CSV table of C-alpha atoms and ligand atoms in Angstrom, one decimal:
chain,number,residue,atom,x,y,z
A,205,MET,CA,-34.9,-76.1,-112.2
A,206,TYR,CA,-31.9,-74.9,-114.8
A,207,GLU,CA,-29.1,-76.7,-116.6
A,208,LYS,CA,-25.7,-75.4,-116.0
A,209,ASN,CA,-23.3,-77.0,-118.0
A,210,ASN,CA,-25.3,-79.9,-117.8
A,211,PHE,CA,-25.6,-79.9,-114.0
A,212,LYS,CA,-29.3,-79.1,-112.7
A,213,VAL,CA,-29.3,-76.7,-109.9
A,214,GLN,CA,-32.6,-76.7,-107.8
A,215,ASN,CA,-34.2,-73.1,-107.8
A,216,LYS,CA,-34.1,-72.8,-104.1
A,217,HIS,CA,-30.6,-74.1,-104.5
A,218,ILE,CA,-29.6,-70.6,-106.0
A,219,LEU,CA,-27.8,-68.4,-103.3
A,220,HIS,CA,-26.1,-66.2,-105.2
A,221,SER,CA,-29.2,-64.2,-106.1
A,222,SER,CA,-29.3,-63.2,-102.3
A,223,ILE,CA,-25.8,-61.9,-101.9
A,224,PHE,CA,-24.9,-60.1,-105.2
A,225,ASN,CA,-24.8,-56.7,-103.6
A,226,PRO,CA,-24.2,-55.0,-100.2
A,227,THR,CA,-27.8,-54.3,-99.6
A,228,LEU,CA,-29.0,-58.1,-100.2
A,229,ARG,CA,-26.0,-59.1,-98.0
A,230,GLY,CA,-27.2,-56.7,-95.4
A,231,TRP,CA,-30.7,-58.0,-95.5
A,232,GLN,CA,-29.6,-61.5,-94.7
A,233,SER,CA,-27.9,-60.2,-91.5
A,234,ILE,CA,-29.7,-57.6,-89.9
A,235,LYS,CA,-29.7,-59.1,-86.5
A,236,CYS,CA,-25.8,-59.2,-86.7
A,237,GLU,CA,-25.8,-55.2,-87.1
A,238,ILE,CA,-23.2,-53.3,-84.7
A,239,THR,CA,-24.5,-50.0,-83.5
A,240,PRO,CA,-23.8,-47.9,-80.6
A,241,LYS,CA,-26.5,-49.4,-78.4
A,242,ASN,CA,-24.9,-53.0,-79.0
A,243,LEU,CA,-21.9,-51.9,-77.1
A,244,MET,CA,-20.5,-51.6,-73.5
A,245,TYR,CA,-17.1,-49.7,-72.7
A,246,PRO,CA,-15.2,-51.4,-69.7
A,247,LEU,CA,-13.4,-48.6,-67.8
A,248,PHE,CA,-10.6,-48.9,-65.2
A,249,ILE,CA,-10.5,-45.9,-62.6
A,250,VAL,CA,-7.4,-45.4,-60.3
A,251,GLU,CA,-6.9,-43.3,-57.1
A,252,ASP,CA,-4.7,-41.1,-58.7
A,253,ASP,CA,-7.2,-38.6,-60.1
A,254,ASN,CA,-4.7,-37.1,-62.3
A,255,ALA,CA,-3.2,-40.4,-63.6
A,256,VAL,CA,-3.4,-41.8,-67.2
A,257,GLN,CA,-1.4,-45.4,-66.9
A,258,PRO,CA,-1.4,-47.2,-70.3
A,259,ILE,CA,-1.9,-51.2,-69.5
A,260,ASN,CA,0.8,-53.1,-70.8
A,261,SER,CA,-1.1,-56.2,-71.2
A,262,MET,CA,-3.9,-54.5,-73.1
A,263,PRO,CA,-2.1,-52.2,-75.5
A,264,GLY,CA,-4.5,-49.2,-76.5
A,265,ILE,CA,-6.1,-49.5,-73.0
A,266,SER,CA,-5.6,-47.5,-70.0
A,267,ARG,CA,-6.6,-46.8,-66.5
A,268,TYR,CA,-7.7,-43.3,-65.6
A,269,GLY,CA,-8.0,-41.2,-62.6
A,270,ILE,CA,-11.1,-39.2,-62.1
A,271,ASN,CA,-10.0,-35.8,-63.7
A,272,LYS,CA,-8.7,-37.6,-66.7
A,273,LEU,CA,-12.2,-39.3,-67.4
A,274,LYS,CA,-14.0,-36.4,-68.4
A,275,GLN,CA,-11.7,-35.6,-71.6
A,276,HIS,CA,-11.5,-39.3,-72.4
A,277,LEU,CA,-15.0,-40.2,-72.5
A,278,GLU,CA,-16.2,-36.9,-74.2
A,279,GLY,CA,-15.2,-37.7,-78.1
A,280,ILE,CA,-16.3,-41.4,-77.2
A,281,ILE,CA,-19.6,-40.1,-76.5
A,282,LYS,CA,-19.9,-37.7,-79.5
A,283,ASN,CA,-19.4,-40.8,-81.5
A,284,GLY,CA,-22.5,-42.3,-79.6
A,285,LEU,CA,-21.4,-44.3,-76.6
A,286,GLN,CA,-24.4,-45.1,-74.5
A,287,SER,CA,-23.1,-47.3,-71.8
A,288,VAL,CA,-19.9,-47.9,-69.6
A,289,LEU,CA,-18.6,-50.6,-67.0
A,290,LEU,CA,-16.9,-49.4,-64.2
A,291,PHE,CA,-14.0,-51.3,-62.4
A,292,GLY,CA,-12.0,-49.8,-59.5
A,293,VAL,CA,-8.2,-50.2,-59.2
A,294,ILE,CA,-6.5,-49.5,-55.9
A,295,GLU,CA,-2.6,-49.0,-55.3
A,296,ASN,CA,-2.3,-47.0,-52.1
A,297,LEU,CA,-5.5,-48.0,-50.4
A,298,PRO,CA,-5.0,-51.2,-48.1
A,299,LYS,CA,-6.3,-54.4,-49.4
A,300,ASP,CA,-7.8,-56.5,-46.5
A,301,ASP,CA,-9.6,-59.9,-45.8
A,302,VAL,CA,-12.9,-58.0,-46.1
A,303,ALA,CA,-12.3,-55.7,-49.0
A,304,THR,CA,-13.1,-53.0,-46.8
A,305,HIS,CA,-12.1,-50.5,-49.3
A,306,ALA,CA,-14.5,-51.8,-52.2
A,307,ASP,CA,-16.9,-49.3,-51.0
A,308,SER,CA,-15.3,-46.9,-48.8
A,309,PRO,CA,-15.9,-43.3,-49.6
A,310,ASP,CA,-12.1,-43.3,-50.9
A,311,ASN,CA,-12.9,-46.1,-53.5
A,312,PRO,CA,-12.2,-44.6,-57.2
A,313,VAL,CA,-15.7,-45.9,-58.5
A,314,MET,CA,-17.6,-44.4,-55.4
A,315,ARG,CA,-15.9,-41.1,-56.0
A,316,ALA,CA,-16.2,-41.4,-59.8
A,317,LEU,CA,-19.9,-42.2,-60.0
A,318,PRO,CA,-21.5,-38.8,-59.3
A,319,LYS,CA,-19.0,-37.0,-61.3
A,320,ILE,CA,-19.8,-38.9,-64.6
A,321,LYS,CA,-23.6,-38.8,-63.8
A,322,SER,CA,-23.1,-35.1,-63.8
A,323,TRP,CA,-20.9,-34.7,-66.6
A,324,PHE,CA,-22.8,-37.2,-68.9
A,325,PRO,CA,-26.6,-37.6,-67.4
A,326,ASN,CA,-27.4,-39.6,-70.5
A,327,LEU,CA,-24.8,-42.1,-70.2
A,328,THR,CA,-25.8,-45.5,-68.5
A,329,ILE,CA,-23.1,-46.5,-66.1
A,330,ALA,CA,-22.8,-50.3,-64.9
A,331,CYS,CA,-20.6,-51.1,-61.9
A,332,ASP,CA,-18.7,-54.4,-61.6
A,333,VAL,CA,-19.0,-55.7,-58.0
A,334,CYS,CA,-16.3,-58.1,-56.8
A,335,LEU,CA,-14.1,-58.2,-53.9
A,336,CYS,CA,-11.0,-59.5,-55.9
A,337,PRO,CA,-9.5,-56.2,-57.0
A,338,TYR,CA,-10.1,-54.8,-53.0
A,339,SER,CA,-9.1,-58.1,-51.1
A,340,SER,CA,-5.8,-59.3,-49.4
A,341,HIS,CA,-6.2,-62.7,-51.0
A,342,GLY,CA,-7.5,-61.6,-54.3
A,343,HIS,CA,-10.4,-64.1,-54.3
A,344,CYS,CA,-13.6,-62.6,-55.3
A,345,GLY,CA,-15.6,-63.5,-52.1
A,346,ILE,CA,-14.8,-63.8,-48.1
A,347,LEU,CA,-12.9,-66.9,-47.1
A,348,LYS,CA,-13.0,-69.0,-44.3
A,349,PRO,CA,-9.9,-69.4,-41.8
A,350,ASP,CA,-9.2,-72.7,-43.8
A,351,GLY,CA,-8.9,-70.6,-46.8
A,352,THR,CA,-12.0,-71.9,-48.7
A,353,LEU,CA,-14.9,-69.8,-49.9
A,354,ASP,CA,-17.3,-68.3,-47.3
A,355,ASN,CA,-20.5,-68.1,-49.5
A,356,THR,CA,-22.9,-66.8,-46.9
A,357,ALA,CA,-20.3,-64.1,-45.7
A,358,SER,CA,-19.6,-63.2,-49.2
A,359,LEU,CA,-23.2,-62.5,-50.2
A,360,LYS,CA,-23.2,-60.1,-47.3
A,361,ARG,CA,-20.3,-58.3,-48.2
A,362,ILE,CA,-21.1,-58.3,-52.0
A,363,SER,CA,-24.5,-57.1,-51.5
A,364,ASP,CA,-23.3,-54.6,-49.1
A,365,VAL,CA,-21.0,-53.1,-52.0
A,366,ALA,CA,-23.8,-53.3,-54.5
A,367,LEU,CA,-25.9,-51.4,-52.5
A,368,ALA,CA,-23.3,-48.6,-51.8
A,369,TYR,CA,-22.8,-48.2,-55.7
A,370,ALA,CA,-26.2,-48.1,-56.3
A,371,LYS,CA,-26.9,-45.5,-53.6
A,372,ALA,CA,-23.8,-43.7,-55.3
A,373,GLY,CA,-25.4,-43.3,-58.6
A,374,ALA,CA,-25.0,-46.9,-60.4
A,375,ASP,CA,-27.7,-47.5,-63.1
A,376,ILE,CA,-26.6,-51.0,-63.3
A,377,ILE,CA,-25.0,-53.3,-60.7
A,378,ALA,CA,-22.9,-56.2,-62.4
A,379,PRO,CA,-21.6,-58.7,-59.8
A,380,SER,CA,-18.8,-60.8,-61.5
A,381,ASP,CA,-18.1,-62.6,-57.9
A,382,MET,CA,-19.9,-65.6,-59.2
A,383,MET,CA,-21.1,-66.4,-55.5
A,384,ASP,CA,-24.2,-68.6,-55.4
A,385,GLY,CA,-27.1,-66.5,-54.4
A,386,ARG,CA,-25.7,-63.2,-54.9
A,387,ILE,CA,-28.4,-61.9,-57.3
A,388,GLY,CA,-31.3,-62.6,-54.8
A,389,ALA,CA,-29.2,-61.0,-51.8
A,390,ILE,CA,-28.4,-57.8,-54.1
A,391,LYS,CA,-32.0,-57.5,-55.2
A,392,THR,CA,-33.3,-58.2,-51.5
A,393,LYS,CA,-31.0,-54.8,-50.6
A,394,LEU,CA,-32.2,-53.0,-53.5
A,395,VAL,CA,-35.9,-53.4,-52.6
A,396,ASN,CA,-35.2,-52.9,-48.9
A,397,SER,CA,-33.8,-49.5,-50.0
A,398,GLY,CA,-36.5,-48.7,-52.5
A,399,LEU,CA,-33.9,-48.9,-55.3
A,400,GLN,CA,-35.7,-51.6,-57.2
A,401,GLU,CA,-37.2,-49.7,-59.8
A,402,LYS,CA,-34.0,-47.4,-60.4
A,403,VAL,CA,-31.2,-49.7,-60.4
A,404,ALA,CA,-30.9,-53.0,-62.8
A,405,ILE,CA,-29.0,-56.0,-62.0
A,406,LEU,CA,-26.5,-57.4,-65.0
A,407,SER,CA,-25.6,-61.0,-64.0
A,408,TYR,CA,-22.3,-62.3,-65.0
A,409,THR,CA,-24.5,-65.4,-65.3
A,410,ALA,CA,-22.3,-67.9,-67.2
A,411,LYS,CA,-18.8,-66.8,-66.5
A,412,PHE,CA,-16.2,-69.7,-66.9
A,413,ALA,CA,-13.1,-70.2,-65.3
A,414,SER,CA,-11.3,-69.1,-68.4
A,415,SER,CA,-7.5,-68.8,-69.3
A,416,PHE,CA,-8.3,-65.4,-71.0
A,417,TYR,CA,-8.5,-63.4,-68.1
A,418,GLY,CA,-4.8,-62.5,-67.6
A,419,PRO,CA,-4.3,-59.2,-69.0
A,420,PHE,CA,-7.3,-58.1,-66.9
A,421,ARG,CA,-6.0,-59.6,-63.9
A,422,ASP,CA,-2.9,-57.3,-64.5
A,423,ALA,CA,-4.7,-54.2,-65.3
A,424,ALA,CA,-6.9,-54.7,-62.2
A,425,LYS,CA,-4.3,-55.8,-60.1
A,426,SER,CA,-6.8,-58.4,-59.1
A,427,LYS,CA,-4.8,-61.9,-59.4
A,428,PRO,CA,-5.5,-64.4,-56.5
A,429,ALA,CA,-2.8,-64.2,-54.0
A,430,HIS,CA,-3.1,-68.2,-53.9
A,431,GLY,CA,-4.8,-71.1,-55.6
A,432,ASP,CA,-7.7,-70.1,-58.7
A,433,ARG,CA,-11.1,-69.5,-59.0
A,434,LYS,CA,-12.4,-72.8,-60.2
A,435,CYS,CA,-14.5,-73.3,-57.0
A,436,TYR,CA,-16.8,-70.3,-57.9
A,437,GLN,CA,-16.4,-70.0,-61.8
A,438,LEU,CA,-17.9,-72.4,-64.1
A,439,PRO,CA,-15.9,-75.1,-65.7
A,440,PRO,CA,-15.4,-74.2,-69.5
A,441,THR,CA,-16.6,-77.7,-70.2
A,442,SER,CA,-19.9,-77.3,-68.6
A,443,THR,CA,-23.0,-76.4,-70.3
A,444,GLY,CA,-25.2,-77.9,-67.8
A,445,LEU,CA,-24.1,-75.4,-65.2
A,446,ALA,CA,-24.4,-72.4,-67.4
A,447,ILE,CA,-28.3,-73.4,-68.0
A,448,ARG,CA,-28.5,-73.8,-64.2
A,449,ALA,CA,-26.9,-70.5,-63.5
A,450,ALA,CA,-29.2,-68.8,-65.7
A,451,GLU,CA,-32.2,-70.3,-64.2
A,452,ARG,CA,-30.8,-69.4,-60.9
A,453,ASP,CA,-30.2,-65.6,-61.7
A,454,ILE,CA,-33.3,-65.1,-63.5
A,455,THR,CA,-35.2,-66.8,-60.5
A,456,GLU,CA,-33.4,-64.5,-58.2
A,457,GLY,CA,-34.2,-61.3,-59.9
A,458,SER,CA,-31.6,-60.6,-62.6
A,459,ASP,CA,-32.7,-58.0,-65.2
A,460,MET,CA,-29.8,-59.1,-67.8
A,461,LEU,CA,-28.0,-61.9,-68.5
A,462,MET,CA,-24.2,-62.5,-69.6
A,463,VAL,CA,-21.8,-64.8,-71.3
A,464,LYS,CA,-18.2,-64.6,-70.5
A,465,PRO,CA,-15.7,-65.2,-72.4
A,466,THR,CA,-17.5,-64.9,-75.8
A,467,MET,CA,-15.5,-66.4,-78.9
A,468,ILE,CA,-14.9,-69.8,-77.5
A,469,TYR,CA,-18.3,-69.8,-75.8
A,470,MET,CA,-20.5,-69.1,-78.6
A,471,ASP,CA,-22.6,-72.4,-78.3
A,472,ILE,CA,-23.5,-71.4,-74.7
A,473,LEU,CA,-24.2,-67.9,-75.9
A,474,LYS,CA,-26.7,-69.4,-78.2
A,475,GLU,CA,-28.3,-71.9,-75.8
A,476,LEU,CA,-29.0,-69.2,-73.3
A,477,LYS,CA,-30.4,-66.7,-75.5
A,478,GLU,CA,-32.9,-69.5,-77.1
A,479,LYS,CA,-33.9,-70.5,-73.7
A,480,HIS,CA,-34.3,-67.3,-72.4
A,481,PRO,CA,-35.2,-64.7,-75.5
A,482,GLU,CA,-37.3,-62.2,-73.4
A,483,TYR,CA,-33.7,-61.5,-71.3
A,484,PRO,CA,-31.2,-58.8,-72.9
A,485,MET,CA,-28.1,-61.1,-73.1
A,486,PHE,CA,-24.7,-59.6,-72.9
A,487,ALA,CA,-21.4,-61.1,-74.3
A,488,TYR,CA,-18.0,-59.9,-72.5
A,489,GLN,CA,-15.1,-60.0,-74.8
A,490,VAL,CA,-12.7,-60.3,-72.4
A,491,SER,CA,-9.1,-58.9,-72.0
A,492,GLY,CA,-7.3,-62.1,-73.4
A,493,GLU,CA,-9.6,-61.8,-76.5
A,494,TYR,CA,-9.0,-58.4,-76.8
A,495,ALA,CA,-5.0,-58.9,-76.7
A,496,MET,CA,-5.2,-61.8,-79.0
A,497,ILE,CA,-7.1,-59.8,-81.7
A,498,TYR,CA,-5.0,-56.7,-81.1
A,499,HIS,CA,-1.7,-58.4,-81.5
A,500,ALA,CA,-2.9,-60.5,-84.6
A,501,ALA,CA,-3.4,-57.1,-86.4
A,502,SER,CA,-0.5,-55.5,-85.0
A,503,LYS,CA,1.7,-58.2,-86.3
A,504,GLY,CA,-0.1,-57.8,-89.7
A,505,ASN,CA,-1.5,-61.5,-89.5
A,506,ALA,CA,-5.0,-59.7,-89.5
A,507,GLU,CA,-7.0,-56.4,-90.8
A,508,LEU,CA,-8.2,-55.0,-87.4
A,509,LYS,CA,-11.3,-53.7,-88.8
A,510,ILE,CA,-12.5,-56.5,-91.1
A,511,VAL,CA,-11.5,-59.1,-88.4
A,512,LEU,CA,-13.0,-57.2,-85.2
A,513,MET,CA,-16.2,-56.5,-87.2
A,514,GLU,CA,-16.5,-60.1,-88.3
A,515,VAL,CA,-15.7,-61.2,-84.5
A,516,LEU,CA,-18.3,-58.8,-83.2
A,517,GLU,CA,-21.1,-59.4,-85.7
A,518,SER,CA,-20.4,-63.2,-84.9
A,519,ILE,CA,-21.1,-62.7,-81.4
A,520,ARG,CA,-24.7,-61.0,-82.3
A,521,ARG,CA,-25.4,-63.8,-84.7
A,522,ALA,CA,-24.8,-66.2,-81.9
A,523,GLY,CA,-27.4,-64.3,-79.7
A,524,ALA,CA,-25.7,-61.5,-78.1
A,525,ASP,CA,-27.6,-58.3,-77.8
A,526,VAL,CA,-25.0,-56.2,-76.2
A,527,ILE,CA,-21.3,-56.8,-76.6
A,528,ILE,CA,-18.9,-55.8,-73.5
A,529,SER,CA,-15.9,-54.7,-75.6
A,530,TYR,CA,-12.6,-52.7,-74.9
A,531,PHE,CA,-12.4,-52.1,-78.5
A,532,THR,CA,-15.7,-50.1,-78.1
A,533,PRO,CA,-14.1,-46.5,-78.9
A,534,VAL,CA,-12.3,-47.4,-82.0
A,535,VAL,CA,-15.6,-49.4,-83.1
A,536,LEU,CA,-17.7,-46.4,-82.3
A,537,GLU,CA,-15.4,-44.3,-84.6
A,538,TRP,CA,-15.8,-46.8,-87.5
A,539,LEU,CA,-19.4,-46.3,-87.3
A,540,GLN,CA,-19.3,-42.7,-87.9
A,541,PRO,CA,-20.9,-42.1,-91.2
A,542,LYS,CA,-17.4,-40.5,-92.3
A,543,ASN,CA,-15.8,-43.8,-91.8
A,544,LYS,CA,-18.4,-46.5,-92.7
A,545,LEU,CA,-17.0,-49.8,-94.2
B,891,PB1,O1,-11.6,-58.6,-69.5
B,891,PB1,C1,-11.5,-59.4,-68.7
B,891,PB1,O2,-10.6,-60.2,-68.6
B,891,PB1,C2,-12.5,-59.5,-67.7
B,891,PB1,C3,-12.2,-60.3,-66.2
B,891,PB1,C4,-13.2,-60.5,-65.2
B,891,PB1,C5,-13.9,-58.9,-64.7
B,891,PB1,N1,-15.5,-58.9,-64.8
B,891,PB1,C6,-13.1,-61.2,-64.0
B,891,PB1,C7,-12.2,-62.5,-64.3
B,891,PB1,C8,-11.1,-62.8,-63.5
B,891,PB1,O3,-10.2,-62.2,-63.3
B,891,PB1,O4,-11.3,-64.0,-62.8
B,891,PB1,C9,-12.6,-60.6,-62.7
B,891,PB1,C10,-13.6,-61.2,-61.5
B,891,PB1,N2,-14.3,-60.5,-60.6
């Protein structure tokens, strides 16, 4: 206890002694650190092998053809990139009701996998598995004739696609479809193919029917042709379903969990990490979050490096072990010793 201008401050209420220099402040936030292993980089791959297509809705992000991927990734890998998440985008291949080209030999992800593996053997490759980029109706599963979701048919199709990516070289299968039981269906096919020890599953566990996916749907040409995804993505207001989804996916064999989006779902992130501390928890900073931060900075309303590091460290504080972020390349550049804050 000490007197300060006649106001008594209890010794344990003296906080300034813990934060008066960067080292002391750093010790207060060790679990929030951002290092290369805490980042996963989403990548859009198109059919045209020589294409680089800037995405209007996501300034600074492009779709890449296979022949442009190596050059794009080399510098980022030199800066420490450890993992990527691949999304295929088709423009000329036909889209049909069963998403035939989700796993056809012409699929850009199917063709890119062996090449990326040979170029960068130490890079961990996750593949998003979903039907929406390849289906004529733009939904994430197979539909019944009445236009509602056929969960059973969807499980078969999605697990087939997952197995195809696994056989083509994927290290991680990341099903973003949100069908009930897809983790079990995928795990069963991996086990039956003898791949259960070589391919991990990263479940999009608590993935909400968010309004923050617009730029991605533009980038991946994956907007639903009719209706919305509220019958299979979680209601933004439901914590209970997020908890149940985590229990379900863990029971069915998922190796890692995810919450998506992030900034407005930090309560869910914290709750699921506290309930399942033994599972790596991923947080997907989605396209709408990317665009929001990017435009705020480009309009001069925020200093990108300071705002983005605050956002990423806060996502870590809330419980994320890995953040899936389109900003990964620029953050890895900032983390280089020559550029340390
Ligand atoms: O960055 C993003 O917005 C991610 C969008 C995400 C990709 N996994 C899905 C959201 C959606 O479009 O509904 C794609 C669904 N398979």
